[in-house]
Amino acid sequence: MRFTQVLCGTASAVVLAGLGAASAAQAQQAASDVQTVDSIVVTAQKREQNLQDVPVVVTAVGAKLLQDTGVKDIKDLTILTPGLTVTSTSSEASTTARVRGVGTVGDNPGLESSVGVVIDGVYRPRNGVGFGDLGEMERIEVLKGPQGTLFGKNTSAGVINVVTKQPEFNFGANGELTFGNYNAKGVALSVTGPLAGDKLAGRLYVAGRKRDGFNDVVTGQGPSKRDQDADSNFYTVRGQLLFIPDDKATFRVIGDYTKRNENCCGAVQIRTGPTAGILALVSGQATPVATTANPYARIAYSNRGAPATITDKGVSLQGDIELPIGTLTSVSAIRQWRTDNGQDSDFSLADLAYRNKDGTNYSKFTTYSQELRLAGKTDKFDWMVGTFLADERLENRTNFLYGNDYEQYLGRLLSRSAANPAGIANFIALLLNRAPNTSFPAGQGIYDRYDQRARSIALFTNDTWHVTDAFEITGGLRYTSEDKKLNTYQTNSDGGVGCGTALSPAGQARIAGIVGAANAGVVIGNLCLPWANPLFNGRGTVQTRTEKEWSGTIKASYRISPEVFTYASYARGYKGGGYNLDRTQSSNGLPSGAAGVAPIYDTSFPGEFVDSYEIGLKNTLFHRTVLFNVSGFYQKFTDFQLNTFLGTSFVVRSIPEVTSKGVDADFLWFTPIHGLTVQSGFTYADTKYGKQPIPNDPGNALALLPGSNLSLAPKYSASGSLTYETPVGDNLKARFNIGAKYSSSYNTGSDLFPPKMQKAYTVVNGRIGLGSADDHWTVELWAQNLFNEKYMQVAFNGTLQGSSGLSATQNTYNPALDTITYDAFLGAPRTYGVTLRSKF
C-alpha cells in the first residue's frame, strides 16, 4: 500500500491531483479548514520522494477530477492535459497519443508507440490497447518528454501511466447509473472490503455501457443495412486481491476482461472531388458520396459496415518486499488483446473495396512481461537497479477484397486518363481482352499473414546523489537488447489475374496499342496496385533484426529556498525499430526505387532516438495557496518513424530530423473562497520536421514535410478547470466543475495537404452535482463538448478518388490541380445526460 497510496508527479500532479480526495493537501485542509499546496510523496522516479524535490514534469489527474470531467479513457484525458492529443482513425483500436506534438500514427501494428501506455505497472504494446473504460482510477499521470530510463524503449515522447484503485480493508460499495442523449445507458458497480481479516482484501468492478452512433449512415444497395456508426457497446470486469502477510511485504493480483462489439469508424466527406460522378455512374446511386461536403451533418456514405470486436484480458501480480538492503519490487503480467474489424474502404455507396470481418482481418497481441527493481537509500544516495524482460507475439491477418464496382470504376478512371471514351462500360475488359468482371472478380483479393515475435531484455539504474542539503544530481542509465523476427506470407485469392494479364508481353502490347505507349506505363501501374499484384501471391519471407541500445538521463536540481526549486536535465530516449506490415512495391524492389511493381523485400525501419534538454522552476507562493511551475524544453529526434497512407498502402518513412521546443506551465490557486479551486496549464510546442528532403520518397508524396510543423501538433494548447464545492444546508452539498481545452490550428494528415487543416477550437465540459454530505447519494447533470465544437480527428484521401495538386518537380501544392475527395474521422459531438451515484 505504501507504493500505491501516494501521488505521482511534479507540480502538475498537485495542480490536478490536489483536487482529488487522496491528496495530502486535503488532509491538511481537514485539520486546518484552509486548503494549501503542501508536500506530497511521489513515485515519479519509481521510488518515494517529495514532490517538490523531483526534477520530472508530470501531469497527474486525481480521481475526483477525473470523475468531474467525465474521463473514462485516455482520449477523454486530453481536456485536462495541455500538450496531449489523442486521436482515432479506422477503428478505436487505431488510437494514437501525442505529447508536445510527437507521436506515432496507429494504423500500422508494426509500429510501436512514441508515447507509452502503462496500466498498474504493466506496459501495453500499442496506444489502442489502452483505449477503453479504465474503471475506478486513483489517478492518471502524463509524463512529458523521453522516459526511457525507467519506463522502457518505446517512450521517446512520453508516458501515460494509469493507476487504478486498489482493494481496501474497510467495506465499501459504489453504484452508478447513467442516461444520456444518443440513447446512452451505463451501469457500474464496485465493492471492496476485507476477505481474511487484516491480511487479504478484494475489489470487484463491473461496468457496461451502450450508446447509439454519432453518425447517420446511408447504405444504398448494401449489403450493410446498418444506419448508424460510431456507437458504443461494451462491458468490463476487473477483480483485485491485496495480500499483506506482514509489515514487510505487500502483494497485489489484478485480473481484467473487456469486450467491445461496436461499429467504428465511418468517415464523412470534407471535400467532394470530381470522381463522385464516376462513383454515381458505376453504383447506380445518385449521391454515392456527399454532393457538397457537409461533414458536421454527420452523414456517412457506406454500403458496407464497419463492425469491430475488441477483447482485452490479462493478469498481473505485483509484490513489494522489504529487505535489509532495500525494497524489492516485482511486476509480472500476461496479457492478450485482439481486434477484429470490417471496413468499407472507399467510404462511398459504390462497392469498390472492403475488408471483411470474418476472422481473416484482425490483430492480436500476446505479451508476457517481468520487471524486477531493488531500491534503497543511504544518507547521501538514493539508488535503484532493475531488469525488465518482455516477450511479445503479434499476429496480424489482413484481407482487402474487390467490390462489385471495382473493375468498372477503375476502368472508367483509366479510360478518362488515357483520353479514351469514358462511356465504355468496361474499359478493363477491352484492355485485357477478358470477359467483364473477371479481371478483378468481386469478393476476391488479398489474404496476408504477418507473425512477429519480439523478445527484449533491459537492465537499468536510476540514482540520486545528495551533494548538499540543497543540491542533488540524478543519473539514470538503461541498456536494452531486443530481437525481432517477422514471418510474412501473402496471397491473392484470384492469383492476381488482372495484373498478371497486363504484365504479360501480349498484355503490354495490347494496352500500348489501345492507349498509346506514353500512357501504357500509367495504365499498367494502376492495374497492378499492391493488392492486385500477382508477384506477391504465394510469397513468404522471413526477416530478423537485433538492436542493442543505451538510453539514459542526467539531472541537476537546486532548492533556492523552501518555496523555490529549480532543475536542469538531459535525457536520451529510444524507440525500437521494426517492420512495416503492409504490401509495398517499387521499380527495383528497394524502398528508394521509383514507382513499379517489384515487391519490396526489406520492410524494416530503424530505431528512433531523441535528445531532450529541459530546465524547470517550481514555485509555491502566497502562503502555499498558489502553485506556479514552468519548464522549457528542446527535443531533437533522429530517424523519426512516420507512418503514412499513400493512397494504396501504408508505408513507414524514417525522417532524418524532427525538433520540438517550447514551454510547459502549470498553475493552481486555492482561492480565498472556501471550496473554490482554479487550475490551468499551458503548452507552447513548436514541433517541426527538419529541412532535409524525405528519403525513400521517389513519388514526392511527402514533399510538403521538410521545414513544416508535424501533423496533429498544435503550437499552442491550454487547459483549465474550475471546481467549487459547498455545503447546502446541514445535510447536502453541491459540486460544480467546468473544464476546457484550447488547441491552436494544425494539420490532421501525415502528408500535410492543406485541405486537411483543422482550425483552432475549444472543447468545454461541465458537471453539476447535488448529493448528501456523506456521499451516500449524488445526482449529477453533465455535458461533454458543451458547445458542440466541430473538429476533425484525422483527415485522409479517399481511396482511388482523385490525385493531389503536388508538383513532383517543385515540391509545391497547387489547389487547382487537386482532384481528391477528402474524408475525415470527426471528433465527438455534444453529449449530455444524468448520472446517479450511490456510495456505501
mmCIF file with all atom_site columns, N, CA and C in Angstrom, residues 517-565:
data_model
loop_
_atom_site.group_PDB
_atom_site.id
_atom_site.type_symbol
_atom_site.label_atom_id
_atom_site.label_alt_id
_atom_site.label_comp_id
_atom_site.label_asym_id
_atom_site.label_entity_id
_atom_site.label_seq_id
_atom_site.pdbx_PDB_ins_code
_atom_site.Cartn_x
_atom_site.Cartn_y
_atom_site.Cartn_z
_atom_site.occupancy
_atom_site.B_iso_or_equiv
_atom_site.pdbx_formal_charge
_atom_site.auth_seq_id
_atom_site.auth_comp_id
_atom_site.auth_asym_id
_atom_site.auth_atom_id
_atom_site.pdbx_PDB_model_num
ATOM 1   N N  . ALA A 1 517 ? 1.821  4.199   -76.286 1.00 0.00 ? 517 ALA A N  1
ATOM 2   C CA . ALA A 1 517 ? 2.984  3.806   -75.497 1.00 0.00 ? 517 ALA A CA 1
ATOM 3   C C  . ALA A 1 517 ? 3.245  4.748   -74.338 1.00 0.00 ? 517 ALA A C  1
ATOM 4   N N  . ALA A 1 518 ? 2.932  6.045   -74.533 1.00 0.00 ? 518 ALA A N  1
ATOM 5   C CA . ALA A 1 518 ? 3.208  7.034   -73.480 1.00 0.00 ? 518 ALA A CA 1
ATOM 6   C C  . ALA A 1 518 ? 2.336  6.814   -72.252 1.00 0.00 ? 518 ALA A C  1
ATOM 7   N N  . ASN A 1 519 ? 1.128  6.273   -72.456 1.00 0.00 ? 519 ASN A N  1
ATOM 8   C CA . ASN A 1 519 ? 0.201  6.084   -71.343 1.00 0.00 ? 519 ASN A CA 1
ATOM 9   C C  . ASN A 1 519 ? 0.208  4.663   -70.803 1.00 0.00 ? 519 ASN A C  1
ATOM 10  N N  . ALA A 1 520 ? 0.877  3.745   -71.495 1.00 0.00 ? 520 ALA A N  1
ATOM 11  C CA . ALA A 1 520 ? 0.801  2.334   -71.122 1.00 0.00 ? 520 ALA A CA 1
ATOM 12  C C  . ALA A 1 520 ? 1.330  2.082   -69.714 1.00 0.00 ? 520 ALA A C  1
ATOM 13  N N  . GLY A 1 521 ? 2.433  2.729   -69.345 1.00 0.00 ? 521 GLY A N  1
ATOM 14  C CA . GLY A 1 521 ? 3.011  2.511   -68.021 1.00 0.00 ? 521 GLY A CA 1
ATOM 15  C C  . GLY A 1 521 ? 2.077  2.917   -66.906 1.00 0.00 ? 521 GLY A C  1
ATOM 16  N N  . VAL A 1 522 ? 1.404  4.063   -67.062 1.00 0.00 ? 522 VAL A N  1
ATOM 17  C CA . VAL A 1 522 ? 0.471  4.529   -66.041 1.00 0.00 ? 522 VAL A CA 1
ATOM 18  C C  . VAL A 1 522 ? -0.695 3.553   -65.909 1.00 0.00 ? 522 VAL A C  1
ATOM 19  N N  . VAL A 1 523 ? -1.222 3.097   -67.047 1.00 0.00 ? 523 VAL A N  1
ATOM 20  C CA . VAL A 1 523 ? -2.356 2.180   -67.016 1.00 0.00 ? 523 VAL A CA 1
ATOM 21  C C  . VAL A 1 523 ? -1.965 0.877   -66.338 1.00 0.00 ? 523 VAL A C  1
ATOM 22  N N  . ILE A 1 524 ? -0.816 0.304   -66.726 1.00 0.00 ? 524 ILE A N  1
ATOM 23  C CA . ILE A 1 524 ? -0.382 -0.955  -66.121 1.00 0.00 ? 524 ILE A CA 1
ATOM 24  C C  . ILE A 1 524 ? -0.133 -0.778  -64.624 1.00 0.00 ? 524 ILE A C  1
ATOM 25  N N  . GLY A 1 525 ? 0.454  0.350   -64.229 1.00 0.00 ? 525 GLY A N  1
ATOM 26  C CA . GLY A 1 525 ? 0.684  0.604   -62.809 1.00 0.00 ? 525 GLY A CA 1
ATOM 27  C C  . GLY A 1 525 ? -0.599 0.612   -62.009 1.00 0.00 ? 525 GLY A C  1
ATOM 28  N N  . ASN A 1 526 ? -1.675 1.162   -62.571 1.00 0.00 ? 526 ASN A N  1
ATOM 29  C CA . ASN A 1 526 ? -2.959 1.186   -61.871 1.00 0.00 ? 526 ASN A CA 1
ATOM 30  C C  . ASN A 1 526 ? -3.645 -0.170  -61.882 1.00 0.00 ? 526 ASN A C  1
ATOM 31  N N  . LEU A 1 527 ? -3.370 -0.980  -62.892 1.00 0.00 ? 527 LEU A N  1
ATOM 32  C CA . LEU A 1 527 ? -3.895 -2.349  -62.896 1.00 0.00 ? 527 LEU A CA 1
ATOM 33  C C  . LEU A 1 527 ? -3.138 -3.236  -61.918 1.00 0.00 ? 527 LEU A C  1
ATOM 34  N N  . CYS A 1 528 ? -1.947 -2.811  -61.509 1.00 0.00 ? 528 CYS A N  1
ATOM 35  C CA . CYS A 1 528 ? -1.073 -3.621  -60.659 1.00 0.00 ? 528 CYS A CA 1
ATOM 36  C C  . CYS A 1 528 ? -0.779 -2.932  -59.338 1.00 0.00 ? 528 CYS A C  1
ATOM 37  N N  . LEU A 1 529 ? -1.801 -2.329  -58.735 1.00 0.00 ? 529 LEU A N  1
ATOM 38  C CA . LEU A 1 529 ? -1.644 -1.775  -57.400 1.00 0.00 ? 529 LEU A CA 1
ATOM 39  C C  . LEU A 1 529 ? -1.318 -2.902  -56.424 1.00 0.00 ? 529 LEU A C  1
ATOM 40  N N  . PRO A 1 530 ? -0.743 -2.600  -55.250 1.00 0.00 ? 530 PRO A N  1
ATOM 41  C CA . PRO A 1 530 ? -0.219 -3.684  -54.400 1.00 0.00 ? 530 PRO A CA 1
ATOM 42  C C  . PRO A 1 530 ? -1.203 -4.813  -54.125 1.00 0.00 ? 530 PRO A C  1
ATOM 43  N N  . TRP A 1 531 ? -2.478 -4.482  -53.935 1.00 0.00 ? 531 TRP A N  1
ATOM 44  C CA . TRP A 1 531 ? -3.432 -5.535  -53.622 1.00 0.00 ? 531 TRP A CA 1
ATOM 45  C C  . TRP A 1 531 ? -3.780 -6.407  -54.840 1.00 0.00 ? 531 TRP A C  1
ATOM 46  N N  . ALA A 1 532 ? -3.397 -5.985  -56.047 1.00 0.00 ? 532 ALA A N  1
ATOM 47  C CA . ALA A 1 532 ? -3.708 -6.738  -57.262 1.00 0.00 ? 532 ALA A CA 1
ATOM 48  C C  . ALA A 1 532 ? -2.481 -7.429  -57.847 1.00 0.00 ? 532 ALA A C  1
ATOM 49  N N  . ASN A 1 533 ? -1.334 -7.229  -57.262 1.00 0.00 ? 533 ASN A N  1
ATOM 50  C CA . ASN A 1 533 ? -0.065 -7.640  -57.863 1.00 0.00 ? 533 ASN A CA 1
ATOM 51  C C  . ASN A 1 533 ? 0.201  -9.134  -57.628 1.00 0.00 ? 533 ASN A C  1
ATOM 52  N N  . PRO A 1 534 ? 0.245  -9.964  -58.689 1.00 0.00 ? 534 PRO A N  1
ATOM 53  C CA . PRO A 1 534 ? 0.482  -11.405 -58.508 1.00 0.00 ? 534 PRO A CA 1
ATOM 54  C C  . PRO A 1 534 ? 1.896  -11.732 -58.062 1.00 0.00 ? 534 PRO A C  1
ATOM 55  N N  . LEU A 1 535 ? 2.829  -10.777 -58.139 1.00 0.00 ? 535 LEU A N  1
ATOM 56  C CA . LEU A 1 535 ? 4.185  -11.038 -57.672 1.00 0.00 ? 535 LEU A CA 1
ATOM 57  C C  . LEU A 1 535 ? 4.231  -11.233 -56.159 1.00 0.00 ? 535 LEU A C  1
ATOM 58  N N  . PHE A 1 536 ? 3.176  -10.804 -55.454 1.00 0.00 ? 536 PHE A N  1
ATOM 59  C CA . PHE A 1 536 ? 3.068  -11.069 -54.019 1.00 0.00 ? 536 PHE A CA 1
ATOM 60  C C  . PHE A 1 536 ? 2.446  -12.437 -53.743 1.00 0.00 ? 536 PHE A C  1
ATOM 61  N N  . ASN A 1 537 ? 1.749  -13.007 -54.720 1.00 0.00 ? 537 ASN A N  1
ATOM 62  C CA . ASN A 1 537 ? 0.963  -14.211 -54.473 1.00 0.00 ? 537 ASN A CA 1
ATOM 63  C C  . ASN A 1 537 ? 1.856  -15.396 -54.129 1.00 0.00 ? 537 ASN A C  1
ATOM 64  N N  . GLY A 1 538 ? 1.557  -16.035 -52.996 1.00 0.00 ? 538 GLY A N  1
ATOM 65  C CA . GLY A 1 538 ? 2.354  -17.171 -52.549 1.00 0.00 ? 538 GLY A CA 1
ATOM 66  C C  . GLY A 1 538 ? 3.738  -16.795 -52.074 1.00 0.00 ? 538 GLY A C  1
ATOM 67  N N  . ARG A 1 539 ? 3.936  -15.549 -51.723 1.00 0.00 ? 539 ARG A N  1
ATOM 68  C CA . ARG A 1 539 ? 5.266  -15.035 -51.345 1.00 0.00 ? 539 ARG A CA 1
ATOM 69  C C  . ARG A 1 539 ? 5.442  -15.117 -49.836 1.00 0.00 ? 539 ARG A C  1
ATOM 70  N N  . GLY A 1 540 ? 6.442  -15.823 -49.399 1.00 0.00 ? 540 GLY A N  1
ATOM 71  C CA . GLY A 1 540 ? 6.772  -15.901 -47.990 1.00 0.00 ? 540 GLY A CA 1
ATOM 72  C C  . GLY A 1 540 ? 8.157  -15.349 -47.728 1.00 0.00 ? 540 GLY A C  1
ATOM 73  N N  . THR A 1 541 ? 8.298  -14.578 -46.676 1.00 0.00 ? 541 THR A N  1
ATOM 74  C CA . THR A 1 541 ? 9.595  -14.004 -46.328 1.00 0.00 ? 541 THR A CA 1
ATOM 75  C C  . THR A 1 541 ? 9.819  -14.137 -44.828 1.00 0.00 ? 541 THR A C  1
ATOM 76  N N  . VAL A 1 542 ? 11.072 -14.120 -44.437 1.00 0.00 ? 542 VAL A N  1
ATOM 77  C CA . VAL A 1 542 ? 11.465 -14.113 -43.032 1.00 0.00 ? 542 VAL A CA 1
ATOM 78  C C  . VAL A 1 542 ? 12.480 -12.988 -42.846 1.00 0.00 ? 542 VAL A C  1
ATOM 79  N N  . GLN A 1 543 ? 12.216 -12.106 -41.912 1.00 0.00 ? 543 GLN A N  1
ATOM 80  C CA . GLN A 1 543 ? 13.132 -11.002 -41.626 1.00 0.00 ? 543 GLN A CA 1
ATOM 81  C C  . GLN A 1 543 ? 13.472 -11.019 -40.140 1.00 0.00 ? 543 GLN A C  1
ATOM 82  N N  . THR A 1 544 ? 14.710 -10.717 -39.823 1.00 0.00 ? 544 THR A N  1
ATOM 83  C CA . THR A 1 544 ? 15.140 -10.649 -38.427 1.00 0.00 ? 544 THR A CA 1
ATOM 84  C C  . THR A 1 544 ? 15.974 -9.393  -38.220 1.00 0.00 ? 544 THR A C  1
ATOM 85  N N  . ARG A 1 545 ? 15.927 -8.865  -37.022 1.00 0.00 ? 545 ARG A N  1
ATOM 86  C CA . ARG A 1 545 ? 16.749 -7.717  -36.666 1.00 0.00 ? 545 ARG A CA 1
ATOM 87  C C  . ARG A 1 545 ? 17.053 -7.783  -35.173 1.00 0.00 ? 545 ARG A C  1
ATOM 88  N N  . THR A 1 546 ? 18.206 -7.248  -34.813 1.00 0.00 ? 546 THR A N  1
ATOM 89  C CA . THR A 1 546 ? 18.643 -7.181  -33.420 1.00 0.00 ? 546 THR A CA 1
ATOM 90  C C  . THR A 1 546 ? 19.081 -5.764  -33.113 1.00 0.00 ? 546 THR A C  1
ATOM 91  N N  . GLU A 1 547 ? 18.643 -5.276  -31.968 1.00 0.00 ? 547 GLU A N  1
ATOM 92  C CA . GLU A 1 547 ? 19.037 -3.931  -31.525 1.00 0.00 ? 547 GLU A CA 1
ATOM 93  C C  . GLU A 1 547 ? 19.620 -4.012  -30.127 1.00 0.00 ? 547 GLU A C  1
ATOM 94  N N  . LYS A 1 548 ? 20.678 -3.284  -29.918 1.00 0.00 ? 548 LYS A N  1
ATOM 95  C CA . LYS A 1 548 ? 21.297 -3.150  -28.604 1.00 0.00 ? 548 LYS A CA 1
ATOM 96  C C  . LYS A 1 548 ? 21.587 -1.668  -28.413 1.00 0.00 ? 548 LYS A C  1
ATOM 97  N N  . GLU A 1 549 ? 20.859 -1.038  -27.515 1.00 0.00 ? 549 GLU A N  1
ATOM 98  C CA . GLU A 1 549 ? 20.923 0.413   -27.403 1.00 0.00 ? 549 GLU A CA 1
ATOM 99  C C  . GLU A 1 549 ? 20.989 0.850   -25.943 1.00 0.00 ? 549 GLU A C  1
ATOM 100 N N  . TRP A 1 550 ? 21.601 2.034   -25.763 1.00 0.00 ? 550 TRP A N  1
ATOM 101 C CA . TRP A 1 550 ? 21.673 2.689   -24.457 1.00 0.00 ? 550 TRP A CA 1
ATOM 102 C C  . TRP A 1 550 ? 20.738 3.896   -24.440 1.00 0.00 ? 550 TRP A C  1
ATOM 103 N N  . SER A 1 551 ? 20.098 4.122   -23.331 1.00 0.00 ? 551 SER A N  1
ATOM 104 C CA . SER A 1 551 ? 19.350 5.345   -23.095 1.00 0.00 ? 551 SER A CA 1
ATOM 105 C C  . SER A 1 551 ? 19.625 5.774   -21.657 1.00 0.00 ? 551 SER A C  1
ATOM 106 N N  . GLY A 1 552 ? 19.332 7.026   -21.358 1.00 0.00 ? 552 GLY A N  1
ATOM 107 C CA . GLY A 1 552 ? 19.637 7.472   -20.003 1.00 0.00 ? 552 GLY A CA 1
ATOM 108 C C  . GLY A 1 552 ? 19.306 8.926   -19.771 1.00 0.00 ? 552 GLY A C  1
ATOM 109 N N  . THR A 1 553 ? 19.636 9.391   -18.576 1.00 0.00 ? 553 THR A N  1
ATOM 110 C CA . THR A 1 553 ? 19.328 10.771  -18.208 1.00 0.00 ? 553 THR A CA 1
ATOM 111 C C  . THR A 1 553 ? 20.320 11.258  -17.158 1.00 0.00 ? 553 THR A C  1
ATOM 112 N N  . ILE A 1 554 ? 20.508 12.570  -17.096 1.00 0.00 ? 554 ILE A N  1
ATOM 113 C CA . ILE A 1 554 ? 21.273 13.229  -16.041 1.00 0.00 ? 554 ILE A CA 1
ATOM 114 C C  . ILE A 1 554 ? 20.517 14.487  -15.661 1.00 0.00 ? 554 ILE A C  1
ATOM 115 N N  . LYS A 1 555 ? 20.314 14.686  -14.367 1.00 0.00 ? 555 LYS A N  1
ATOM 116 C CA . LYS A 1 555 ? 19.551 15.829  -13.875 1.00 0.00 ? 555 LYS A CA 1
ATOM 117 C C  . LYS A 1 555 ? 20.309 16.470  -12.728 1.00 0.00 ? 555 LYS A C  1
ATOM 118 N N  . ALA A 1 556 ? 20.256 17.778  -12.679 1.00 0.00 ? 556 ALA A N  1
ATOM 119 C CA . ALA A 1 556 ? 20.812 18.532  -11.556 1.00 0.00 ? 556 ALA A CA 1
ATOM 120 C C  . ALA A 1 556 ? 19.718 19.432  -11.004 1.00 0.00 ? 556 ALA A C  1
ATOM 121 N N  . SER A 1 557 ? 19.540 19.422  -9.694  1.00 0.00 ? 557 SER A N  1
ATOM 122 C CA . SER A 1 557 ? 18.483 20.232  -9.078  1.00 0.00 ? 557 SER A CA 1
ATOM 123 C C  . SER A 1 557 ? 19.046 21.014  -7.898  1.00 0.00 ? 557 SER A C  1
ATOM 124 N N  . TYR A 1 558 ? 18.439 22.176  -7.678  1.00 0.00 ? 558 TYR A N  1
ATOM 125 C CA . TYR A 1 558 ? 18.894 23.039  -6.583  1.00 0.00 ? 558 TYR A CA 1
ATOM 126 C C  . TYR A 1 558 ? 17.684 23.725  -5.955  1.00 0.00 ? 558 TYR A C  1
ATOM 127 N N  . ARG A 1 559 ? 17.564 23.583  -4.629  1.00 0.00 ? 559 ARG A N  1
ATOM 128 C CA . ARG A 1 559 ? 16.495 24.250  -3.908  1.00 0.00 ? 559 ARG A CA 1
ATOM 129 C C  . ARG A 1 559 ? 17.002 25.612  -3.438  1.00 0.00 ? 559 ARG A C  1
ATOM 130 N N  . ILE A 1 560 ? 16.490 26.650  -4.101  1.00 0.00 ? 560 ILE A N  1
ATOM 131 C CA . ILE A 1 560 ? 16.913 28.014  -3.787  1.00 0.00 ? 560 ILE A CA 1
ATOM 132 C C  . ILE A 1 560 ? 16.405 28.436  -2.417  1.00 0.00 ? 560 ILE A C  1
ATOM 133 N N  . SER A 1 561 ? 15.185 28.024  -2.112  1.00 0.00 ? 561 SER A N  1
ATOM 134 C CA . SER A 1 561 ? 14.563 28.323  -0.829  1.00 0.00 ? 561 SER A CA 1
ATOM 135 C C  . SER A 1 561 ? 13.495 27.264  -0.593  1.00 0.00 ? 561 SER A C  1
ATOM 136 N N  . PRO A 1 562 ? 12.864 27.229  0.585   1.00 0.00 ? 562 PRO A N  1
ATOM 137 C CA . PRO A 1 562 ? 11.798 26.243  0.784   1.00 0.00 ? 562 PRO A CA 1
ATOM 138 C C  . PRO A 1 562 ? 10.667 26.371  -0.223  1.00 0.00 ? 562 PRO A C  1
ATOM 139 N N  . GLU A 1 563 ? 10.519 27.548  -0.841  1.00 0.00 ? 563 GLU A N  1
ATOM 140 C CA . GLU A 1 563 ? 9.419  27.778  -1.777  1.00 0.00 ? 563 GLU A CA 1
ATOM 141 C C  . GLU A 1 563 ? 9.812  27.622  -3.241  1.00 0.00 ? 563 GLU A C  1
ATOM 142 N N  . VAL A 1 564 ? 11.105 27.624  -3.543  1.00 0.00 ? 564 VAL A N  1
ATOM 143 C CA . VAL A 1 564 ? 11.548 27.659  -4.938  1.00 0.00 ? 564 VAL A CA 1
ATOM 144 C C  . VAL A 1 564 ? 12.539 26.516  -5.198  1.00 0.00 ? 564 VAL A C  1
ATOM 145 N N  . PHE A 1 565 ? 12.247 25.746  -6.254  1.00 0.00 ? 565 PHE A N  1
ATOM 146 C CA . PHE A 1 565 ? 13.067 24.602  -6.635  1.00 0.00 ? 565 PHE A CA 1
ATOM 147 C C  . PHE A 1 565 ? 13.335 24.704  -8.134  1.00 0.00 ? 565 PHE A C  1
#
